[in-house]
Amino acid sequence: MTSAVDGLKQRFMTMSQPDADGVYRNGAAKRKARTDLAMTCLKQLWQEALDAVSFEVPSTGIGLGAVGSLARGQVGPSSDLDLVVIYEPHALTDQQLNELANKLWYPIWDSGLDLDQSVRTRSQCEAVTDHDLPAAMGWLDVVPIAGDTQLIETTATSILERWRKAARKRLPELLGSAKSRLDGFGRMAYINQPDIKEARGGLRDSVLVAALAASWLADRPHGRYDDAVERLLDVRDCIHLVANKDTNMLLSPYQAKVSAMLGLADPTLPDGEREATSIDDLQTLLARVGRQIAFSLDSTASRAEHSLTHEKPRFAFFQVFQPRSGGRRQAPTFDVIAPGVAKHEEEIVLAPGADPGTDAKLALRVAVASAEFGLPIAPGTLQNLRNCPIRDRDWDEESRKLFVRLLAAGPELLNVWEEIDFVDIPGRWIPEWLGVRNRPSASAAHRYTIDRHMVEVTTRLGRETPGGNRYDDRHYTALLLAGILHDIGKRPGVTNHAAEGARHASTVLRRMGFDRDIIWWVTLLVREHLTLSEFATGQNPNDPTVGDELAARMDHDPMLLDMLFDLTRADGSSLGATSGETISKQYGWSKWRESLVRNMYNATRYHM
């Protein structure tokens, strides 16, 4: 027996195909067309179900609604359908509800589409959204399809009103969910094979932005933010077309085809180079839109938190005893922690009177304060830092010390670097950074992009040597600089990125004004950062010539060997995947590998 939704998935795929030249265009119009088709078919399906059941379905008290991507008009070529039957108690018996639901759900399953379905009363819908935050996010958009549309609309209004009343209490929970996803899926801008829905800066974050705006605690961004969401939806659509299934994982086998479908493949380039270049461009695109969405979530959340703070008037203590003050609000206080930098309401902000347009070191001081206090940079402050007159050759002793303090911040460096990179500051400090920014690694062992990997490595470099001593300031400075620059040579067409990186590192550090010894130590470490691992897995540590050769490469300097060991360990433990895996949270630094490297390290120390 035919149904209104027969072959709906194939119809979605057919109407979603790219143009004759292979490029997917007019994504927003295609999403609207798919949504309109789904709504039309589902209205027909509802009528077919009414005709097929063995009882009379009342015209009021029960209806079919859409939630999730269908309600938002964002249906992809292979997206599942999120549907709900909402009914009034006693409108139908449980047996009748079950019969009606079967007439609705089974044809959709037979059509090839996945289905997320539920049957609930209005009070059950409210209860779910009151206690299940992910459900609440999806149910803030409930659109009537068929049946008692008034019931669907009043339920949607009730859910939205309850969300607005509860949003003040649930804001920490909402922001906590974003933090949990960040811990589990990472930042989309830095993942070689990202989940473009769940990663930070992905489609799920755009749903949170909409939820915050719906709470009336803060307005959401527009303009560039809207463009970023639409472009990311284009990427999602192309993944569906390439994979021929509902998935949000941009896996390596899909990337070249998705890039070409997005129009990123340059037809003038030869095969091989064309695909590699287009994948780099795709990663750059994801980084750009991901950063825009993530920043928009952060800025919207910040405004929401501030609105909660300022709903409560701040009264000075003396006003309790001086009623004549009339209950005036106390001026906001700024805890100045560095020249031009202050703490305010658990964020790092510009101090009163600070002028970013005349202070080239202000961005460094803000970044260091954020890292050392573990507080985010206020979105407005971050945008103002764009005005700092940063020049890559204007370094002095103070700015060099600030830069090293930032690198020494440990895990906090990851968040701070991401924030300042959104406003393009690292590339102004070090122009060579732009050559690896957002670039995916060709190695399957790397989960992260090249730039993120280098920051990750730097966070793992501590002051304790392999022997349990502590590095002095100069050697620790060199180790940190080697960490942030060790893969700076990973550029298109480069066969030996260690040698190329050494050349770039030397140039960068001379321009920054570091002394000759530090420049040499960093250059040597970058040039040899793969050597200890390669020797450990390919050479015999008991062969005296092997230990002697490695000792010679380290200038027979035990301290440099210690630094190389720590750099090797940090490099291996920050990969995020092993070569045999598609993607993993397992580090590529096993006990076996560490024992091999340590044996080679011990043998080389003996020859020193």
XYZ file of C-alpha atoms in Angstrom:
608
model
C 0.000 0.000 0.000
C 1.406 3.367 -1.000
C 1.921 6.207 1.449
C 2.440 9.952 1.231
C 5.989 9.514 2.542
C 7.036 6.652 0.254
C 10.641 7.159 -0.877
C 10.880 10.468 1.009
C 14.567 10.021 1.720
C 15.315 9.438 -1.949
C 13.190 12.439 -2.860
C 15.221 14.528 -0.407
C 18.453 13.282 -1.981
C 17.236 13.887 -5.540
C 16.171 17.480 -4.891
C 19.439 18.173 -3.010
C 21.920 17.290 -5.721
C 24.654 19.790 -6.676
C 24.595 21.686 -9.940
C 25.908 20.259 -13.189
C 29.446 21.386 -12.325
C 29.315 19.412 -9.064
C 28.991 22.435 -6.737
C 26.265 22.573 -4.076
C 24.631 26.000 -4.280
C 21.591 27.734 -2.749
C 21.724 25.571 0.349
C 19.179 27.687 2.255
C 16.654 27.373 -0.585
C 17.220 23.610 -0.748
C 16.668 23.297 3.009
C 13.410 25.238 2.715
C 12.285 23.037 -0.171
C 13.011 19.874 1.812
C 11.159 21.266 4.831
C 8.143 22.233 2.726
C 8.094 18.790 1.091
C 8.316 17.048 4.473
C 5.486 19.148 5.909
C 3.252 18.501 2.899
C 3.890 14.764 2.986
C 3.342 14.564 6.738
C 0.012 16.393 6.486
C -1.067 13.852 3.889
C 0.247 11.017 6.057
C -1.816 12.276 8.985
C -4.962 12.154 6.876
C -4.067 8.686 5.612
C -3.590 7.530 9.198
C -6.991 8.953 10.196
C -8.626 7.086 7.332
C -6.809 3.841 8.153
C -7.512 3.499 11.875
C -10.512 1.556 13.139
C -12.018 4.442 15.112
C -13.043 8.062 14.703
C -10.227 10.496 15.544
C -11.605 13.711 17.052
C -10.822 16.995 15.317
C -9.672 18.527 18.584
C -7.546 17.253 21.417
C -4.848 15.570 19.323
C -2.376 16.760 16.711
C 0.974 16.159 15.029
C 3.902 18.533 15.549
C 7.496 18.918 14.397
C 10.472 19.644 16.635
C 14.235 19.806 16.120
C 15.740 20.519 12.698
C 12.393 20.039 10.927
C 10.786 22.732 13.070
C 13.771 25.029 12.503
C 13.612 24.533 8.722
C 17.097 22.981 8.672
C 16.359 19.496 7.349
C 19.366 17.929 5.623
C 19.304 15.490 2.703
C 19.414 12.538 5.124
C 18.261 14.133 8.378
C 15.968 12.218 10.685
C 12.498 13.575 11.385
C 11.674 14.702 14.937
C 7.913 14.317 15.406
C 5.531 14.355 18.350
C 1.853 13.486 18.716
C 0.395 15.745 21.405
C -2.994 14.846 22.838
C -5.363 15.804 25.605
C -6.031 13.172 28.278
C -9.081 11.048 27.474
C -9.095 12.176 23.817
C -8.177 8.608 22.868
C -7.542 5.385 24.739
C -4.027 3.981 25.020
C -4.906 1.293 22.469
C -6.223 3.875 20.032
C -3.139 6.049 20.488
C -0.920 3.079 19.771
C -2.860 2.196 16.616
C -2.705 5.778 15.327
C 1.004 6.077 16.102
C 1.750 2.857 14.184
C -0.047 4.230 11.135
C 2.209 7.301 11.329
C 5.603 5.892 12.267
C 5.865 2.727 10.183
C 5.451 4.423 6.774
C 8.202 6.892 7.733
C 10.556 4.087 8.703
C 9.717 2.339 5.432
C 10.598 5.525 3.538
C 14.248 5.117 4.567
C 14.404 8.059 6.970
C 15.352 7.811 10.610
C 12.672 8.932 13.032
C 12.738 10.390 16.529
C 9.132 10.120 17.689
C 7.086 10.506 20.846
C 3.457 10.576 21.981
C 2.774 12.895 24.907
C 0.195 15.018 26.622
C 0.828 18.710 26.986
C 1.749 18.266 30.653
C 4.175 15.460 29.744
C 5.826 17.724 27.157
C 6.232 20.395 29.799
C 7.606 17.910 32.320
C 10.202 16.591 29.868
C 11.455 20.042 28.962
C 11.467 21.080 32.614
C 13.812 18.264 33.596
C 15.681 17.279 30.424
C 17.894 20.102 29.157
C 18.724 18.534 25.733
C 14.999 17.960 25.179
C 14.264 21.527 26.171
C 16.704 22.810 23.557
C 14.998 20.836 20.797
C 11.490 21.671 21.957
C 11.837 25.434 22.007
C 10.763 25.199 18.365
C 7.515 23.224 18.081
C 5.637 23.674 14.821
C 2.140 22.279 14.150
C 1.730 19.968 11.172
C -1.770 18.524 11.278
C -4.715 17.780 13.534
C -5.471 20.144 16.398
C -2.915 22.797 15.502
C -4.212 25.055 18.265
C -3.222 22.427 20.842
C 0.284 22.239 19.336
C 0.620 26.022 19.355
C -0.550 26.432 22.946
C 1.841 23.666 24.015
C 4.702 25.389 22.199
C 3.816 28.698 23.852
C 3.648 27.061 27.267
C 7.049 25.391 26.825
C 8.598 28.704 25.753
C 7.069 30.590 28.677
C 8.264 27.971 31.149
C 11.758 28.144 29.625
C 11.852 31.910 30.061
C 10.785 31.637 33.694
C 13.321 28.891 34.444
C 16.177 30.172 32.275
C 17.751 32.173 35.109
C 18.100 29.034 37.217
C 19.010 26.782 34.294
C 21.650 29.033 32.751
C 24.522 27.326 34.642
C 23.201 23.936 33.503
C 23.014 25.114 29.906
C 26.547 26.483 29.961
C 27.713 23.323 31.713
C 26.334 21.234 28.865
C 28.409 23.275 26.426
C 31.501 22.691 28.572
C 30.827 18.934 28.651
C 30.582 18.793 24.870
C 33.789 20.782 24.572
C 35.553 18.249 26.775
C 34.139 15.340 24.792
C 34.297 16.590 21.208
C 36.885 19.394 21.240
C 36.828 22.572 19.169
C 35.738 22.195 15.575
C 38.420 24.623 14.413
C 41.142 22.306 15.691
C 39.883 18.780 14.896
C 41.039 16.995 11.751
C 37.845 14.905 11.562
C 35.284 16.939 13.499
C 31.720 16.223 14.477
C 30.262 19.405 13.019
C 27.195 19.151 15.217
C 28.615 18.387 18.648
C 32.097 19.984 18.523
C 32.555 23.473 19.955
C 31.482 25.942 17.287
C 29.160 23.360 15.726
C 25.448 23.255 15.012
C 24.559 22.318 18.590
C 26.076 25.593 19.774
C 23.800 27.491 17.384
C 20.836 25.816 19.108
C 22.158 27.047 22.479
C 22.484 30.575 21.089
C 18.847 30.417 19.990
C 17.836 29.087 23.425
C 19.611 31.966 25.173
C 17.905 34.461 22.869
C 14.532 32.793 23.511
C 15.078 33.243 27.253
C 15.096 37.041 26.765
C 18.254 37.226 28.869
C 20.303 38.373 25.875
C 19.843 39.008 22.173
C 21.752 36.783 19.774
C 24.222 38.035 17.163
C 23.164 38.506 13.563
C 24.925 39.178 10.264
C 28.183 37.238 10.207
C 26.818 34.778 12.746
C 23.809 33.942 10.566
C 26.087 33.528 7.559
C 28.346 31.177 9.540
C 25.418 28.958 10.586
C 24.108 28.749 7.018
C 27.557 27.860 5.686
C 27.966 25.149 8.297
C 24.572 23.764 7.317
C 25.883 23.646 3.732
C 28.794 21.548 4.969
C 26.364 19.249 6.812
C 24.256 18.860 3.660
C 27.314 17.928 1.600
C 28.390 15.346 4.191
C 24.935 13.756 3.891
C 25.196 13.672 0.104
C 28.682 12.180 0.108
C 28.033 9.649 2.894
C 24.479 8.903 1.736
C 23.355 8.736 5.372
C 22.539 10.914 8.366
C 25.938 11.732 9.861
C 27.699 14.813 11.150
C 31.215 13.332 11.144
C 33.503 14.870 8.547
C 35.693 11.792 8.165
C 38.817 11.721 6.015
C 37.217 9.646 3.203
C 34.545 12.329 2.783
C 36.716 15.433 2.911
C 37.939 15.752 -0.674
C 34.432 15.123 -2.073
C 32.820 17.535 0.390
C 35.433 20.163 -0.473
C 34.734 19.797 -4.180
C 30.979 19.959 -3.601
C 31.451 23.212 -1.671
C 33.349 24.676 -4.616
C 36.757 24.624 -2.901
C 38.578 22.451 -5.454
C 40.699 24.464 -7.879
C 40.325 22.822 -11.331
C 43.604 24.341 -12.516
C 45.633 22.241 -10.060
C 46.780 18.703 -10.894
C 45.184 15.664 -9.289
C 46.462 15.048 -5.788
C 47.489 18.635 -5.222
C 43.941 19.766 -5.977
C 42.440 17.465 -3.353
C 45.053 18.291 -0.715
C 44.642 22.024 -1.218
C 40.857 21.807 -1.136
C 40.950 19.902 2.168
C 43.163 22.638 3.624
C 40.635 25.195 2.416
C 37.789 23.172 3.932
C 39.559 23.129 7.295
C 40.054 26.883 7.060
C 36.363 27.321 6.289
C 35.358 25.190 9.282
C 37.735 27.093 11.533
C 36.300 30.420 10.416
C 32.636 29.517 10.865
C 33.326 27.447 13.991
C 35.122 30.311 15.672
C 32.313 32.702 14.744
C 29.650 30.410 16.216
C 31.702 29.664 19.346
C 32.408 33.363 19.898
C 28.731 34.160 19.396
C 27.785 31.583 22.039
C 30.375 32.979 24.445
C 29.293 36.575 23.906
C 25.578 35.744 24.200
C 26.198 33.722 27.373
C 28.310 36.547 28.795
C 25.524 39.070 28.211
C 23.001 36.676 29.760
C 25.142 36.234 32.868
C 25.640 39.988 33.147
C 21.907 40.586 32.851
C 21.345 38.268 35.804
C 24.009 40.077 37.818
C 22.560 43.508 37.128
C 18.996 42.475 37.877
C 20.093 42.697 41.522
C 20.924 46.309 42.527
C 24.310 46.669 44.172
C 24.023 48.898 47.261
C 26.974 50.358 49.068
C 27.189 49.275 52.722
C 26.994 52.852 53.997
C 23.631 53.319 52.249
C 22.037 51.106 54.870
C 22.712 53.871 57.385
C 22.140 56.787 55.003
C 18.638 56.543 53.514
C 19.163 59.847 51.785
C 21.178 57.997 49.188
C 17.854 56.906 47.795
C 18.976 53.410 46.940
C 21.274 54.519 44.139
C 23.253 51.747 42.459
C 26.905 51.524 43.324
C 29.261 52.072 40.389
C 30.781 48.855 39.031
C 34.158 48.018 40.499
C 37.227 46.968 38.519
C 40.053 45.073 40.154
C 43.089 46.319 38.209
C 45.618 43.469 37.951
C 48.041 44.812 35.305
C 48.473 48.060 33.389
C 45.273 48.499 31.402
C 43.870 45.129 32.582
C 41.220 44.413 35.225
C 38.965 41.691 36.601
C 35.253 42.426 36.495
C 32.417 39.969 37.181
C 34.654 36.916 36.659
C 36.017 38.113 33.316
C 39.192 39.833 32.169
C 38.373 43.304 30.849
C 40.140 46.518 29.960
C 40.710 48.777 32.925
C 39.052 52.211 32.867
C 41.094 54.552 30.695
C 42.940 51.804 28.795
C 43.445 52.666 25.118
C 44.087 49.623 22.910
C 44.889 51.871 19.955
C 48.078 53.129 21.594
C 49.254 50.081 23.571
C 50.913 47.313 21.561
C 51.547 45.147 24.640
C 47.987 45.295 25.944
C 46.960 42.095 24.148
C 49.861 40.238 25.787
C 48.975 41.532 29.249
C 45.307 40.615 28.783
C 46.211 37.119 27.550
C 48.618 36.520 30.448
C 46.038 37.720 32.977
C 43.391 35.452 31.487
C 45.716 32.450 31.596
C 47.115 33.048 35.071
C 43.775 33.882 36.715
C 41.863 31.227 34.768
C 39.204 33.712 33.652
C 37.814 34.252 30.146
C 38.425 37.456 28.244
C 35.208 39.469 27.963
C 33.918 39.385 24.357
C 33.916 43.175 24.089
C 37.490 43.336 25.339
C 38.512 40.697 22.829
C 37.100 42.747 19.973
C 38.817 45.902 21.266
C 42.187 44.120 21.217
C 41.969 44.114 17.418
C 42.911 47.802 17.646
C 46.259 47.160 19.355
C 49.117 48.401 17.121
C 50.897 45.018 17.139
C 53.914 44.699 14.855
C 55.908 41.499 14.592
C 59.262 43.305 14.976
C 58.376 45.456 17.977
C 59.549 43.181 20.782
C 61.402 44.221 23.911
C 62.366 42.528 27.177
C 58.944 43.117 28.741
C 56.988 41.715 25.806
C 59.287 38.682 25.536
C 58.767 37.916 29.238
C 55.008 38.293 28.870
C 54.993 35.924 25.892
C 56.945 33.288 27.840
C 54.600 33.674 30.832
C 51.691 33.011 28.494
C 53.360 29.875 27.101
C 54.054 28.675 30.654
C 50.373 28.864 31.687
C 49.754 25.136 31.263
C 46.278 23.909 30.235
C 44.812 27.431 30.493
C 46.874 28.326 27.422
C 44.464 26.323 25.229
C 41.457 28.504 26.016
C 43.348 31.776 25.924
C 45.068 31.010 22.618
C 41.715 30.085 21.088
C 40.212 33.386 22.230
C 43.005 35.616 20.963
C 43.265 33.606 17.750
C 39.629 34.472 17.036
C 40.733 38.096 16.664
C 43.894 37.115 14.728
C 46.444 38.163 17.346
C 48.934 35.217 17.255
C 49.427 35.742 13.520
C 50.313 39.374 14.177
C 52.897 38.363 16.770
C 54.299 35.619 14.538
C 53.334 35.921 10.838
C 54.703 32.420 10.213
C 51.848 31.121 12.375
C 49.438 31.917 9.557
C 51.165 29.326 7.378
C 49.972 26.490 9.645
C 46.836 28.019 11.153
C 43.823 25.728 10.733
C 45.810 23.310 8.546
C 44.920 19.638 8.995
C 47.763 17.233 9.570
C 48.484 14.689 6.843
C 49.308 12.102 9.507
C 46.513 9.793 10.657
C 48.075 9.876 14.126
C 47.008 13.494 14.609
C 43.537 14.306 15.863
C 44.170 18.048 15.883
C 45.121 20.641 13.308
C 48.774 21.638 13.223
C 48.344 24.900 15.133
C 46.213 23.352 17.868
C 48.703 20.477 18.205
C 51.570 22.900 18.827
C 49.601 24.724 21.529
C 48.650 21.382 23.088
C 52.307 20.301 23.158
C 53.317 23.556 24.845
C 50.788 23.024 27.648
C 52.470 19.705 28.496
C 55.958 21.131 29.015
C 56.742 21.534 32.711
C 59.809 22.764 34.561
C 60.838 19.376 35.932
C 63.561 17.570 33.991
C 63.446 13.809 33.291
C 65.914 13.362 36.137
C 63.735 15.206 38.668
C 65.597 18.519 38.681
C 64.239 21.866 37.487
C 65.074 23.780 34.346
C 66.509 27.230 34.869
C 64.611 30.159 33.360
C 66.616 30.331 30.135
C 66.382 26.625 29.301
C 62.705 26.513 30.210
C 62.102 29.506 27.954
C 63.791 27.671 25.096
C 61.745 24.519 25.757
C 58.463 26.430 25.661
C 59.448 28.243 22.475
C 60.402 24.931 20.883
C 56.987 23.566 21.832
C 55.027 26.389 20.209
C 57.206 26.317 17.070
C 58.144 22.653 16.618
C 55.746 22.020 13.680
C 55.902 25.510 12.171
C 57.509 23.960 9.079
C 54.492 21.764 8.189
C 53.591 23.578 4.996
C 52.302 22.399 1.616
C 55.029 20.783 -0.492
C 57.523 20.484 2.393
C 59.064 17.003 2.672
C 61.175 17.606 5.804
C 59.087 19.753 8.107
C 61.627 19.530 10.950
C 64.389 21.127 8.867
C 61.951 23.669 7.418
C 60.657 24.413 10.922
C 64.177 25.000 12.230
C 64.698 27.600 9.522
C 61.461 29.386 10.414
C 62.045 29.133 14.175
C 65.444 30.760 13.888
C 63.966 33.633 11.874
C 61.071 34.119 14.287
C 63.240 34.229 17.402
C 65.832 36.579 15.888
C 63.025 38.945 14.982
C 61.633 38.712 18.522
C 65.052 39.585 19.931
C 65.960 36.461 21.919
C 69.646 35.945 22.600
C 71.949 33.730 20.562
C 71.967 30.747 22.927
C 68.172 30.516 23.171
C 67.843 30.819 19.407
C 70.334 27.992 18.905
C 68.732 25.713 21.499
C 65.263 26.194 19.999
C 66.508 25.762 16.445
C 68.258 22.524 17.373
C 65.217 21.166 19.233
C 62.858 21.957 16.356
C 65.256 20.403 13.841
C 65.654 17.240 15.934
C 62.208 16.971 17.528
C 61.522 13.649 15.747
C 65.015 12.217 16.196
C 64.748 10.645 19.653
C 61.512 8.866 18.752
C 62.917 7.693 15.416
C 66.095 6.397 17.020
C 64.109 4.681 19.781
C 61.899 2.749 17.339
C 64.479 2.099 14.628
C 67.907 1.816 16.272
C 69.571 -0.421 18.838
C 70.257 1.512 22.072
C 73.023 -0.991 22.923
C 74.959 -0.036 19.809
C 77.582 2.498 21.016
C 77.647 4.257 17.636
C 73.918 5.003 17.899
C 74.188 6.673 21.304
C 77.249 8.567 20.191
C 75.503 9.864 17.057
C 72.493 11.112 19.007
C 74.777 12.699 21.609
C 76.590 14.524 18.825
C 73.301 15.839 17.437
C 72.595 17.299 20.893
C 76.026 18.997 21.019
C 76.933 16.509 23.785
C 74.813 18.703 26.081
C 72.844 16.680 28.704
C 70.447 19.596 29.280
C 69.496 19.689 25.593
C 68.917 15.942 25.692
C 66.611 16.421 28.693
C 64.710 19.075 26.768
C 64.459 16.823 23.700
C 63.068 14.006 25.843
C 60.397 16.289 27.312
C 59.516 17.698 23.894
C 59.265 14.162 22.462
C 57.007 13.050 25.313
C 54.753 16.099 24.975
C 54.612 15.679 21.205
C 53.669 12.006 21.404
C 51.142 12.365 24.204
C 49.220 15.184 22.506
C 48.457 13.451 19.215
C 44.959 12.426 20.252
C 44.822 9.320 18.070
C 46.970 6.373 17.098
C 47.782 5.525 13.501
C 45.362 2.608 13.320
C 42.318 4.625 14.454
C 39.991 6.960 12.626
C 39.531 9.168 15.665
C 40.120 8.596 19.333
C 40.697 10.265 22.658
C 43.563 7.856 23.340
C 46.976 9.469 23.479
C 49.729 8.150 21.242
C 52.208 7.747 24.113
C 52.010 4.249 25.529
C 54.148 2.717 28.280
C 55.837 0.646 25.596
C 56.766 3.708 23.540
C 57.955 5.598 26.600
C 60.177 2.683 27.624
C 61.770 2.634 24.165
C 62.385 6.374 24.199
C 63.731 6.326 27.750
C 66.124 3.463 26.922
C 67.511 5.491 24.016
C 67.661 8.596 26.212
C 69.638 6.680 28.891
C 72.025 5.233 26.318
C 72.660 8.694 24.880
C 73.270 10.206 28.329
C 75.878 7.515 28.907
C 77.740 8.702 25.800
C 77.677 12.288 27.071
